Short mmCIF file of C-alpha atoms and ligand atoms in Angstrom, two decimals:
data_model
loop_
_atom_site.label_atom_id
_atom_site.label_comp_id
_atom_site.label_asym_id
_atom_site.label_seq_id
_atom_site.Cartn_x
_atom_site.Cartn_y
_atom_site.Cartn_z
CA MET A 1 -27.06 25.22 20.78
CA ALA A 2 -24.83 25.73 17.53
CA LYS A 3 -21.66 27.51 18.44
CA SER A 4 -20.89 30.82 16.70
CA ALA A 5 -18.28 33.58 16.75
CA GLN A 6 -18.98 37.22 16.73
CA ILE A 7 -16.95 39.65 14.69
CA ASN A 8 -17.45 43.46 14.59
CA ILE A 9 -17.18 44.92 11.07
CA ASN A 10 -17.46 48.68 10.92
CA GLY A 11 -19.76 48.84 13.93
CA LYS A 12 -21.91 45.90 12.84
CA THR A 13 -21.82 42.69 14.80
CA VAL A 14 -21.73 39.55 12.46
CA ASP A 15 -22.42 36.10 13.71
CA LEU A 16 -20.32 33.43 12.12
CA PRO A 17 -21.12 29.57 12.55
CA VAL A 18 -18.41 27.57 14.49
CA LEU A 19 -18.23 23.93 13.17
CA GLU A 20 -16.67 21.15 15.43
CA GLY A 21 -14.73 18.12 13.93
CA THR A 22 -14.43 14.70 15.46
CA GLU A 23 -10.89 15.73 16.21
CA GLY A 24 -8.95 18.97 16.26
CA PRO A 25 -9.70 22.59 16.48
CA ASP A 26 -13.16 24.09 15.59
CA VAL A 27 -13.47 26.13 12.39
CA ILE A 28 -15.18 29.37 11.90
CA ASP A 29 -17.22 29.39 8.77
CA VAL A 30 -16.45 32.73 7.04
CA GLY A 31 -18.29 32.11 3.88
CA LYS A 32 -20.71 34.96 4.39
CA LEU A 33 -18.05 37.72 5.01
CA THR A 34 -17.98 38.62 1.37
CA ALA A 35 -21.60 39.67 1.79
CA GLU A 36 -20.39 41.95 4.62
CA GLY A 37 -17.85 43.64 2.08
CA VAL A 38 -14.77 42.08 3.59
CA PHE A 39 -12.41 39.06 2.83
CA THR A 40 -10.10 37.19 5.29
CA LEU A 41 -6.26 37.24 4.69
CA ASP A 42 -4.10 34.34 5.66
CA PRO A 43 -0.91 34.01 3.47
CA GLY A 44 0.33 30.54 3.57
CA PHE A 45 -3.01 29.42 5.07
CA VAL A 46 -1.54 29.16 8.49
CA SER A 47 -4.99 29.46 10.21
CA THR A 48 -7.20 28.47 7.31
CA ALA A 49 -9.16 25.10 6.81
CA SER A 50 -9.55 24.68 3.10
CA CYS A 51 -12.18 21.87 3.18
CA GLU A 52 -13.73 19.06 5.14
CA SER A 53 -12.13 15.76 5.08
CA ARG A 54 -12.30 12.24 6.62
CA ILE A 55 -9.01 10.84 5.42
CA THR A 56 -6.12 11.87 7.74
CA TYR A 57 -5.81 13.50 11.02
CA ILE A 58 -2.71 15.32 12.46
CA ASP A 59 -2.22 16.74 15.99
CA GLY A 60 0.93 18.70 15.70
CA ASP A 61 1.24 19.46 19.33
CA LYS A 62 0.95 15.87 20.25
CA GLY A 63 2.87 14.41 17.28
CA ILE A 64 -0.11 12.35 16.15
CA LEU A 65 -0.87 11.17 12.56
CA LEU A 66 -3.92 8.90 11.85
CA TYR A 67 -4.79 7.31 8.35
CA ARG A 68 -8.62 6.98 8.73
CA GLY A 69 -8.20 6.89 12.50
CA TYR A 70 -5.37 4.36 12.60
CA PRO A 71 -2.12 5.55 14.27
CA ILE A 72 0.90 5.79 11.71
CA GLU A 73 3.00 3.87 14.16
CA GLU A 74 0.53 0.90 14.28
CA LEU A 75 0.26 0.86 10.48
CA ALA A 76 3.96 1.09 9.95
CA ALA A 77 4.55 -1.89 12.36
CA GLU A 78 1.40 -4.12 11.25
CA SER A 79 0.30 -3.09 7.75
CA ASN A 80 1.82 -2.50 4.54
CA HIS A 81 1.65 0.10 1.81
CA LEU A 82 -1.10 -1.35 -0.58
CA GLU A 83 -3.35 -2.18 2.54
CA SER A 84 -2.74 1.44 3.68
CA CYS A 85 -3.72 2.58 0.05
CA TYR A 86 -6.95 0.61 0.32
CA LEU A 87 -7.62 2.15 3.79
CA LEU A 88 -6.97 5.66 2.59
CA LEU A 89 -9.26 5.18 -0.54
CA GLU A 90 -12.10 3.21 1.02
CA GLY A 91 -12.08 4.21 4.62
CA GLU A 92 -11.76 0.88 6.22
CA LEU A 93 -9.01 -1.77 6.46
CA PRO A 94 -9.81 -4.42 3.92
CA THR A 95 -11.10 -8.03 4.56
CA GLN A 96 -8.89 -10.74 2.90
CA GLN A 97 -11.10 -10.85 0.02
CA GLN A 98 -11.20 -7.07 -0.33
CA ASN A 99 -7.26 -6.94 -0.01
CA ASP A 100 -6.88 -9.85 -2.73
CA GLU A 101 -9.18 -8.09 -5.11
CA PHE A 102 -7.58 -4.74 -4.65
CA VAL A 103 -3.99 -6.11 -5.03
CA SER A 104 -5.12 -7.96 -8.20
CA SER A 105 -6.59 -4.96 -9.67
CA ILE A 106 -3.44 -2.88 -9.01
CA LYS A 107 -1.27 -5.74 -10.57
CA SER A 108 -3.43 -5.55 -13.64
CA HIS A 109 -2.53 -1.95 -14.31
CA LEU A 110 1.15 -1.87 -13.81
CA ASN A 111 2.07 -1.57 -17.52
CA ILE A 112 2.78 1.68 -19.44
CA ASP A 113 1.54 2.42 -23.01
CA ALA A 114 4.10 2.75 -25.61
CA SER A 115 3.13 6.42 -26.33
CA THR A 116 4.04 7.38 -22.76
CA SER A 117 7.16 5.29 -22.85
CA ASN A 118 8.43 6.86 -25.97
CA LEU A 119 8.26 10.24 -24.20
CA TYR A 120 11.23 9.27 -22.29
CA ASN A 121 13.28 9.46 -25.57
CA GLY A 122 12.70 13.26 -25.46
CA PHE A 123 14.49 13.58 -22.22
CA GLN A 124 18.14 14.36 -21.70
CA GLN A 125 19.88 11.57 -19.68
CA SER A 126 20.76 14.23 -17.18
CA ALA A 127 17.12 15.42 -16.93
CA HIS A 128 16.03 15.83 -13.18
CA PRO A 129 13.93 12.75 -12.25
CA MET A 130 11.10 15.07 -11.00
CA ALA A 131 10.74 16.87 -14.35
CA ILE A 132 10.29 13.49 -16.04
CA MET A 133 7.78 12.45 -13.54
CA CYS A 134 5.69 15.57 -13.89
CA SER A 135 5.67 15.08 -17.69
CA SER A 136 5.20 11.36 -17.90
CA THR A 137 2.28 11.42 -15.32
CA ALA A 138 0.54 14.31 -17.24
CA ALA A 139 1.03 12.29 -20.38
CA LEU A 140 -1.22 9.56 -18.90
CA ALA A 141 -3.92 12.36 -19.21
CA GLY A 142 -3.41 12.08 -22.90
CA VAL A 143 -3.96 8.27 -22.90
CA TYR A 144 -6.91 8.19 -20.40
CA HIS A 145 -9.21 11.13 -21.50
CA ASP A 146 -11.85 10.68 -24.13
CA ASP A 147 -13.92 8.09 -22.22
CA LEU A 148 -13.19 9.54 -18.75
CA ASP A 149 -16.18 10.43 -16.57
CA ILE A 150 -14.98 11.93 -13.32
CA ASP A 151 -18.50 12.04 -11.94
CA ASP A 152 -18.70 8.12 -12.13
CA PRO A 153 -17.31 6.77 -8.78
CA ASP A 154 -16.35 3.50 -10.44
CA GLN A 155 -14.23 5.44 -12.95
CA ARG A 156 -12.74 7.56 -10.15
CA LYS A 157 -11.70 4.38 -8.49
CA LEU A 158 -10.15 3.09 -11.82
CA VAL A 159 -8.11 6.31 -11.97
CA ALA A 160 -7.01 5.51 -8.40
CA HIS A 161 -5.95 2.01 -9.07
CA ARG A 162 -4.13 2.96 -12.39
CA LEU A 163 -2.20 5.77 -10.72
CA ILE A 164 -1.02 3.60 -7.67
CA ALA A 165 -0.01 0.94 -10.34
CA LYS A 166 1.64 2.88 -12.82
CA ILE A 167 3.57 5.78 -10.82
CA PRO A 168 6.06 2.99 -9.61
CA THR A 169 6.65 1.88 -13.26
CA LEU A 170 7.20 5.49 -14.31
CA ALA A 171 9.44 6.12 -11.46
CA ALA A 172 11.66 2.99 -12.32
CA MET A 173 11.63 3.83 -16.01
CA THR A 174 12.68 7.38 -14.87
CA TYR A 175 15.65 5.91 -12.99
CA LYS A 176 16.62 3.53 -15.89
CA HIS A 177 16.49 6.52 -18.31
CA SER A 178 19.06 8.43 -16.07
CA GLN A 179 21.38 5.37 -16.12
CA GLY A 180 21.06 4.84 -19.90
CA GLU A 181 19.77 1.33 -19.10
CA GLU A 182 16.84 -0.59 -20.69
CA PHE A 183 13.45 -0.42 -18.98
CA ILE A 184 12.51 -3.56 -16.90
CA ALA A 185 8.83 -4.77 -17.40
CA PRO A 186 6.75 -4.85 -14.25
CA ASP A 187 6.52 -8.45 -12.57
CA PRO A 188 3.12 -9.07 -11.16
CA ASP A 189 4.29 -12.05 -9.19
CA LEU A 190 6.38 -9.65 -7.03
CA SER A 191 5.07 -7.55 -4.16
CA TYR A 192 4.54 -3.81 -4.73
CA ALA A 193 7.87 -2.76 -3.27
CA GLU A 194 9.78 -5.79 -4.76
CA ASN A 195 8.44 -4.96 -8.11
CA PHE A 196 9.48 -1.29 -7.99
CA LEU A 197 13.06 -2.43 -6.84
CA HIS A 198 13.28 -5.06 -9.54
CA MET A 199 12.12 -2.58 -12.27
CA THR A 200 14.66 -0.10 -10.89
CA PHE A 201 17.80 -2.07 -10.18
CA GLY A 202 17.10 -5.21 -12.06
CA LYS A 203 18.98 -6.03 -15.23
CA ALA A 204 17.25 -6.95 -18.53
CA GLY A 205 16.92 -10.77 -18.85
CA ALA A 206 17.89 -11.45 -15.45
CA GLU A 207 15.58 -12.98 -12.71
CA PRO A 208 14.43 -10.72 -9.95
CA ASN A 209 16.89 -10.52 -7.13
CA VAL A 210 15.36 -8.17 -4.37
CA SER A 211 16.57 -8.25 -0.82
CA PRO A 212 13.67 -8.96 1.58
CA THR A 213 15.14 -6.43 3.95
CA ILE A 214 15.39 -3.56 1.44
CA ALA A 215 11.90 -4.44 0.04
CA LYS A 216 10.50 -4.17 3.66
CA ALA A 217 12.09 -0.85 4.25
CA MET A 218 10.90 0.49 0.89
CA ASP A 219 7.38 -0.53 1.60
CA LYS A 220 7.47 1.18 4.87
CA ILE A 221 8.79 4.37 3.37
CA PHE A 222 5.93 4.39 0.92
CA LEU A 223 3.55 3.85 3.78
CA LEU A 224 4.88 6.55 5.86
CA HIS A 225 4.47 9.00 2.92
CA ALA A 226 1.08 7.86 1.93
CA ASP A 227 -0.86 10.86 3.07
CA HIS A 228 -0.58 13.91 5.24
CA GLU A 229 -3.92 16.03 5.35
CA GLN A 230 -3.90 19.33 3.44
CA ASN A 231 -0.17 19.76 2.67
CA ALA A 232 0.88 21.90 -0.15
CA SER A 233 0.98 19.25 -2.90
CA THR A 234 -2.42 17.83 -1.80
CA SER A 235 -3.92 21.21 -1.72
CA THR A 236 -2.55 21.66 -5.24
CA VAL A 237 -4.21 18.48 -6.41
CA ARG A 238 -7.53 19.57 -4.74
CA MET A 239 -7.35 23.05 -6.35
CA ALA A 240 -6.64 21.56 -9.89
CA GLY A 241 -9.32 18.98 -9.36
CA SER A 242 -11.81 21.52 -8.44
CA THR A 243 -11.71 22.83 -11.92
CA GLY A 244 -12.79 19.41 -13.25
CA ALA A 245 -9.43 18.86 -14.81
CA ASN A 246 -8.21 15.39 -15.78
CA PRO A 247 -7.15 13.73 -12.62
CA TYR A 248 -3.80 12.40 -14.20
CA ALA A 249 -3.01 16.15 -14.93
CA CYS A 250 -4.05 17.06 -11.35
CA ILE A 251 -1.69 14.56 -9.92
CA ALA A 252 1.06 15.95 -12.23
CA ALA A 253 0.33 19.35 -10.54
CA GLY A 254 0.61 17.63 -7.19
CA ILE A 255 4.21 16.18 -8.17
CA ALA A 256 5.30 19.68 -9.39
CA ALA A 257 4.39 21.17 -6.05
CA LEU A 258 5.94 18.25 -4.02
CA TRP A 259 9.41 18.93 -5.89
CA GLY A 260 10.09 21.99 -3.87
CA PRO A 261 12.81 21.81 -1.19
CA ALA A 262 10.50 23.27 1.45
CA HIS A 263 8.19 20.35 0.87
CA GLY A 264 9.02 16.90 -0.55
CA GLY A 265 12.23 18.07 -2.10
CA ALA A 266 13.63 18.31 1.44
CA ASN A 267 14.80 14.67 1.51
CA GLU A 268 17.09 15.42 -1.35
CA ALA A 269 18.15 18.78 0.32
CA VAL A 270 18.97 16.88 3.66
CA LEU A 271 21.67 14.86 1.94
CA SER A 272 22.95 17.98 -0.05
CA MET A 273 23.05 19.82 3.38
CA LEU A 274 25.04 17.03 5.16
CA ALA A 275 27.45 16.99 2.14
CA GLN A 276 27.86 20.87 2.53
CA ILE A 277 28.41 20.59 6.12
CA GLY A 278 31.02 17.89 5.36
CA ASP A 279 32.28 17.07 8.86
CA ALA A 280 30.74 16.90 12.40
CA SER A 281 33.20 19.48 13.48
CA ARG A 282 31.34 22.17 11.25
CA ILE A 283 27.86 21.32 12.65
CA GLY A 284 28.08 24.34 15.10
CA GLU A 285 28.89 26.67 12.27
CA TYR A 286 25.87 25.48 10.24
CA ILE A 287 23.60 25.66 13.28
CA ASP A 288 24.70 29.31 13.52
CA LYS A 289 23.99 30.00 9.90
CA ALA A 290 20.42 28.53 10.37
CA LYS A 291 19.82 30.84 13.30
CA ASP A 292 21.10 33.92 11.37
CA PRO A 293 17.91 35.60 10.13
CA ASP A 294 19.96 37.17 7.47
CA ASP A 295 21.34 33.86 6.16
CA PRO A 296 18.79 31.85 3.98
CA PHE A 297 20.47 28.44 5.14
CA ARG A 298 17.98 26.21 6.95
CA ILE A 299 18.42 22.85 8.62
CA MET A 300 16.68 20.84 5.98
CA GLY A 301 14.45 18.08 7.39
CA PHE A 302 13.75 20.20 10.39
CA GLY A 303 10.75 22.17 11.25
CA HIS A 304 7.04 21.67 10.08
CA ARG A 305 3.97 23.87 9.74
CA VAL A 306 1.87 21.61 11.71
CA TYR A 307 4.19 19.51 13.77
CA LYS A 308 5.40 21.46 17.09
CA ASN A 309 6.61 18.07 18.42
CA PHE A 310 8.38 15.18 16.75
CA ASP A 311 6.94 14.18 13.39
CA PRO A 312 5.84 10.50 14.32
CA ARG A 313 7.13 9.44 10.87
CA ALA A 314 10.55 10.72 11.75
CA LYS A 315 10.68 8.38 14.77
CA VAL A 316 9.78 5.46 12.73
CA MET A 317 12.05 6.44 9.87
CA GLN A 318 14.83 6.86 12.44
CA GLU A 319 14.24 3.31 13.89
CA THR A 320 14.10 1.87 10.32
CA CYS A 321 17.38 3.78 9.35
CA HIS A 322 19.23 1.97 12.19
CA ALA A 323 17.77 -1.40 11.25
CA VAL A 324 18.33 -1.06 7.50
CA LEU A 325 21.96 0.16 7.94
CA ALA A 326 22.71 -2.58 10.55
CA GLU A 327 21.25 -5.43 8.24
CA LEU A 328 23.01 -4.05 5.21
CA GLY A 329 26.25 -3.64 7.22
CA VAL A 330 26.49 -0.05 6.07
CA ASP A 331 28.48 2.25 8.39
CA ASP A 332 27.53 5.61 6.87
CA PRO A 333 29.11 8.58 8.46
CA LEU A 334 26.16 10.82 7.36
CA LEU A 335 23.83 8.99 9.72
CA GLU A 336 26.35 9.54 12.68
CA MET A 337 26.50 13.27 11.51
CA ALA A 338 22.72 13.60 11.23
CA GLN A 339 22.16 12.18 14.67
CA GLN A 340 24.75 14.62 16.09
CA LEU A 341 23.09 17.54 14.15
CA GLU A 342 19.72 16.40 15.58
CA LYS A 343 21.06 16.27 19.13
CA ILE A 344 22.70 19.79 19.00
CA ALA A 345 19.64 21.29 17.37
CA LEU A 346 17.30 19.85 19.84
CA GLU A 347 19.16 21.22 22.76
CA ASP A 348 19.57 24.72 21.14
CA GLU A 349 17.14 27.46 22.51
CA TYR A 350 16.55 28.83 18.96
CA PHE A 351 15.03 25.29 17.81
CA VAL A 352 13.44 24.67 21.12
CA LYS A 353 11.77 27.98 21.31
CA ARG A 354 10.52 27.66 17.70
CA LYS A 355 9.45 23.98 18.36
CA LEU A 356 11.46 22.84 15.48
CA TYR A 357 11.93 19.06 15.29
CA PRO A 358 13.12 16.56 12.75
CA ASN A 359 10.39 15.82 10.18
CA VAL A 360 9.78 12.89 7.92
CA ASP A 361 12.54 14.01 5.48
CA PHE A 362 15.39 14.11 8.02
CA TYR A 363 16.16 10.41 7.98
CA SER A 364 14.50 9.11 5.00
CA GLY A 365 17.32 10.18 2.77
CA ILE A 366 19.86 8.38 4.50
CA ILE A 367 17.95 5.11 4.14
CA LEU A 368 17.37 5.68 0.61
CA LYS A 369 21.20 6.38 0.03
CA ALA A 370 21.78 3.09 1.83
CA ILE A 371 19.31 1.14 -0.41
CA GLY A 372 21.20 2.63 -3.42
CA ILE A 373 18.48 5.07 -4.54
CA PRO A 374 20.38 8.15 -5.98
CA THR A 375 19.75 11.73 -4.24
CA SER A 376 17.91 12.93 -7.30
CA MET A 377 15.46 10.21 -7.08
CA PHE A 378 14.62 10.88 -3.46
CA THR A 379 11.59 13.00 -4.17
CA VAL A 380 10.31 10.50 -6.72
CA ILE A 381 10.25 7.94 -3.91
CA PHE A 382 8.12 10.47 -1.94
CA THR A 383 5.83 10.97 -5.20
CA LEU A 384 5.40 7.20 -5.30
CA GLY A 385 4.33 7.11 -1.53
CA ARG A 386 2.15 10.12 -1.65
CA THR A 387 0.20 9.19 -4.82
CA PRO A 388 -2.55 7.24 -2.91
CA GLY A 389 -3.00 10.30 -0.54
CA TRP A 390 -3.40 12.74 -3.35
CA ILE A 391 -5.89 10.60 -5.35
CA ALA A 392 -7.78 9.84 -2.10
CA HIS A 393 -8.19 13.50 -1.54
CA TRP A 394 -9.33 14.11 -5.23
CA ASP A 395 -11.88 11.24 -5.05
CA GLU A 396 -13.19 12.64 -1.68
CA MET A 397 -13.64 16.11 -3.06
CA LEU A 398 -15.54 14.77 -6.18
CA SER A 399 -17.71 12.37 -4.15
CA ALA A 400 -19.65 15.36 -2.80
CA PRO A 401 -20.90 18.79 -4.23
CA TYR A 402 -17.82 20.93 -4.55
CA LYS A 403 -16.87 24.64 -5.75
CA ILE A 404 -14.08 25.78 -7.84
CA GLY A 405 -11.12 27.04 -5.59
CA ARG A 406 -10.93 30.76 -6.24
CA PRO A 407 -9.36 32.75 -3.58
CA ARG A 408 -9.58 36.59 -3.40
CA GLN A 409 -6.76 38.99 -2.39
CA LEU A 410 -5.81 42.26 -0.54
CA TYR A 411 -5.21 44.62 -3.50
CA LEU A 412 -2.37 47.11 -3.01
CA GLY A 413 -1.87 48.08 -6.68
CA GLU A 414 -2.61 51.43 -8.49
CA LYS A 415 -6.14 53.00 -8.28
CA ARG A 416 -7.76 53.55 -11.73
CA ARG A 417 -5.86 55.70 -13.92
CA SER A 418 -5.98 56.71 -17.71
CA PHE A 419 -3.91 55.30 -20.55
CA VAL A 420 -0.99 57.62 -21.64
CA ALA A 421 0.07 57.59 -25.16
CA LEU A 422 3.75 56.56 -25.81
CA ALA A 423 4.61 60.11 -27.16
CA ASP A 424 3.43 61.52 -23.87
CA ARG A 425 5.42 59.34 -21.39
C1 SDX B 501 7.05 18.17 4.14
O1 SDX B 501 2.83 20.08 5.20
C2 SDX B 501 3.13 18.84 5.31
O2 SDX B 501 2.50 18.13 5.79
C3 SDX B 501 4.52 18.57 4.53
C4 SDX B 501 4.92 17.20 4.62
C5 SDX B 501 4.10 16.12 4.02
O3 SDX B 501 3.97 15.02 4.42
O4 SDX B 501 3.27 16.50 3.13
O5 SDX B 501 5.18 16.85 6.02
C6 SDX B 501 6.23 16.97 4.01
O6 SDX B 501 7.20 19.05 3.41
C7 SDX B 501 8.00 18.24 5.56
C8 SDX B 501 8.86 19.64 5.57
C9 SDX B 501 10.08 19.58 4.69
N1 SDX B 501 10.71 20.67 4.62
C10 SDX B 501 11.88 20.93 5.23
O7 SDX B 501 12.44 20.19 6.04
C11 SDX B 501 12.56 22.29 4.86
C12 SDX B 501 13.12 22.90 6.18
N2 SDX B 501 11.94 23.38 6.98
C13 SDX B 501 11.59 24.78 6.69
O8 SDX B 501 11.64 25.30 5.46
C14 SDX B 501 10.17 24.99 7.29
O9 SDX B 501 10.17 24.43 8.77
C15 SDX B 501 8.90 24.63 6.76
C16 SDX B 501 8.76 25.23 5.46
C17 SDX B 501 8.75 23.11 6.71
C18 SDX B 501 7.80 25.23 7.57
O10 SDX B 501 7.68 26.57 7.44
P1 SDX B 501 6.69 27.53 8.18
O11 SDX B 501 5.66 26.70 8.79
O12 SDX B 501 6.27 28.63 7.20
O13 SDX B 501 7.42 28.09 9.36
P2 SDX B 501 8.28 29.39 9.16
O14 SDX B 501 9.18 29.41 7.99
O15 SDX B 501 7.50 30.67 9.55
O16 SDX B 501 9.38 29.24 10.50
C19 SDX B 501 9.08 29.75 11.80
C20 SDX B 501 10.46 30.09 12.33
C21 SDX B 501 11.21 31.10 11.50
O17 SDX B 501 12.05 31.85 12.36
P3 SDX B 501 11.50 33.50 12.96
O18 SDX B 501 11.07 34.32 11.77
O19 SDX B 501 10.31 32.98 13.96
O20 SDX B 501 12.70 33.84 13.80
O21 SDX B 501 11.25 29.04 12.37
C22 SDX B 501 12.34 29.21 11.55
C23 SDX B 501 11.98 30.19 10.77
O22 SDX B 501 13.21 30.97 10.19
N3 SDX B 501 12.67 27.92 10.92
C24 SDX B 501 13.83 27.29 10.77
C25 SDX B 501 13.58 26.11 10.12
N4 SDX B 501 12.26 25.98 9.76
C26 SDX B 501 11.65 27.00 10.49
N5 SDX B 501 15.00 27.70 11.04
C27 SDX B 501 16.02 26.87 10.76
N6 SDX B 501 15.94 25.64 10.00
C28 SDX B 501 14.62 25.16 9.76
N7 SDX B 501 14.57 24.12 9.10
#
């Protein structure tokens, strides 16, 4: 028998369907409440499922993250970023032939057209890299627009391949612009992460010279960031996509949402926070600031809307952090300070009671700093990793009937009143 929930509205009992997922909480379908003259209210969507999806599953209490059913720990250990991109887009791990065809397609789309490259001349050298990424990604909508048919699954797949291929090139160009250096052309003979690092840190005319250790760590960082269910930036991409907007513009909207320090901008904010704390002896002072309800200071890289246990990505990131710093022979006092901060926070009642644990951003910044990525580029790296997730959700939404996203509100403004002429005010 189908499950249902009853709600009493002004004395009338209304039956609402309860839907079960393959994993996770049941959901109550409240669609018919408008007909009963009421809306639901859920600022921040804490208790609201916005859609059905088959891509990623998170169990926040158990610290579980699955890409199409595969645990993130196993993918981080056994897979690579492009294979995980295929998995997120197609729903299954690729055969060798499927993988080869996918990689070949990505390699065929690495280049950026001249009109988009020329856009970079309009940015100050000091422009924040995320501002450039928002703009240059949106500019792709100007290039790929006239013959775009988003109702054609093959064209949607082409959009996905183009974005997965071109975002790293735009990211590397963004870094080069910030350094006042010449752009380095993509090299299809290199792996995905090697090519990004070559375009970013390579010198014009020089042969690629990328550390395998760093390339492996970079690829793992991309993979760990590839998707995360209906987070703020993915929900932004879905909302923009629900209007039928150009998908490159939808991804640019996702990049804008990711930029915020409460979301993808947290990795940059962690390093700024550690620099602000300055010395391990001051950790207690800042823990107290974080606990003070009147102080806006937060421990960046801590807490999560869904995880009320360890973020499984943070655990993998911490292990990768130790391995990369050891292999590079980097003894970064910030890592030591971060570990002390984590230990103190995890033993503090305030954090324990609120189930605040390190999230994916807590350690990623320390690895990126060790690799030589400047802090201002950290969220660009997150953008690069998250692009396959964003476009997989966009494609999933457009693969079935969908409605334009149009929330309602609880109106607390003025009741109807008549206009007052200026002379009478
Ligand atoms: C990402 O959604 C996703 O999946 C995002 C992401 C992804 O992969 O897409 O996982 C990536 O965005 C990770 C999160 C990165 N952000 C940060 O690290 C910024 C620091 N964290 C906080 O801003 C906060 O934890 C959020 C924004 C992440 C979550 O905020 P919520 O769910 O709205 O929780 P809340 O603000 O209501 O906090 C609940 C309580 C509050 O205290 P009380 O009012 O109950 O007394 O916990 C406190 C908060 O003040 N709290 C913190 C804290 N985070 C929450 N206190 C100190 N330091 C913190 N970091």
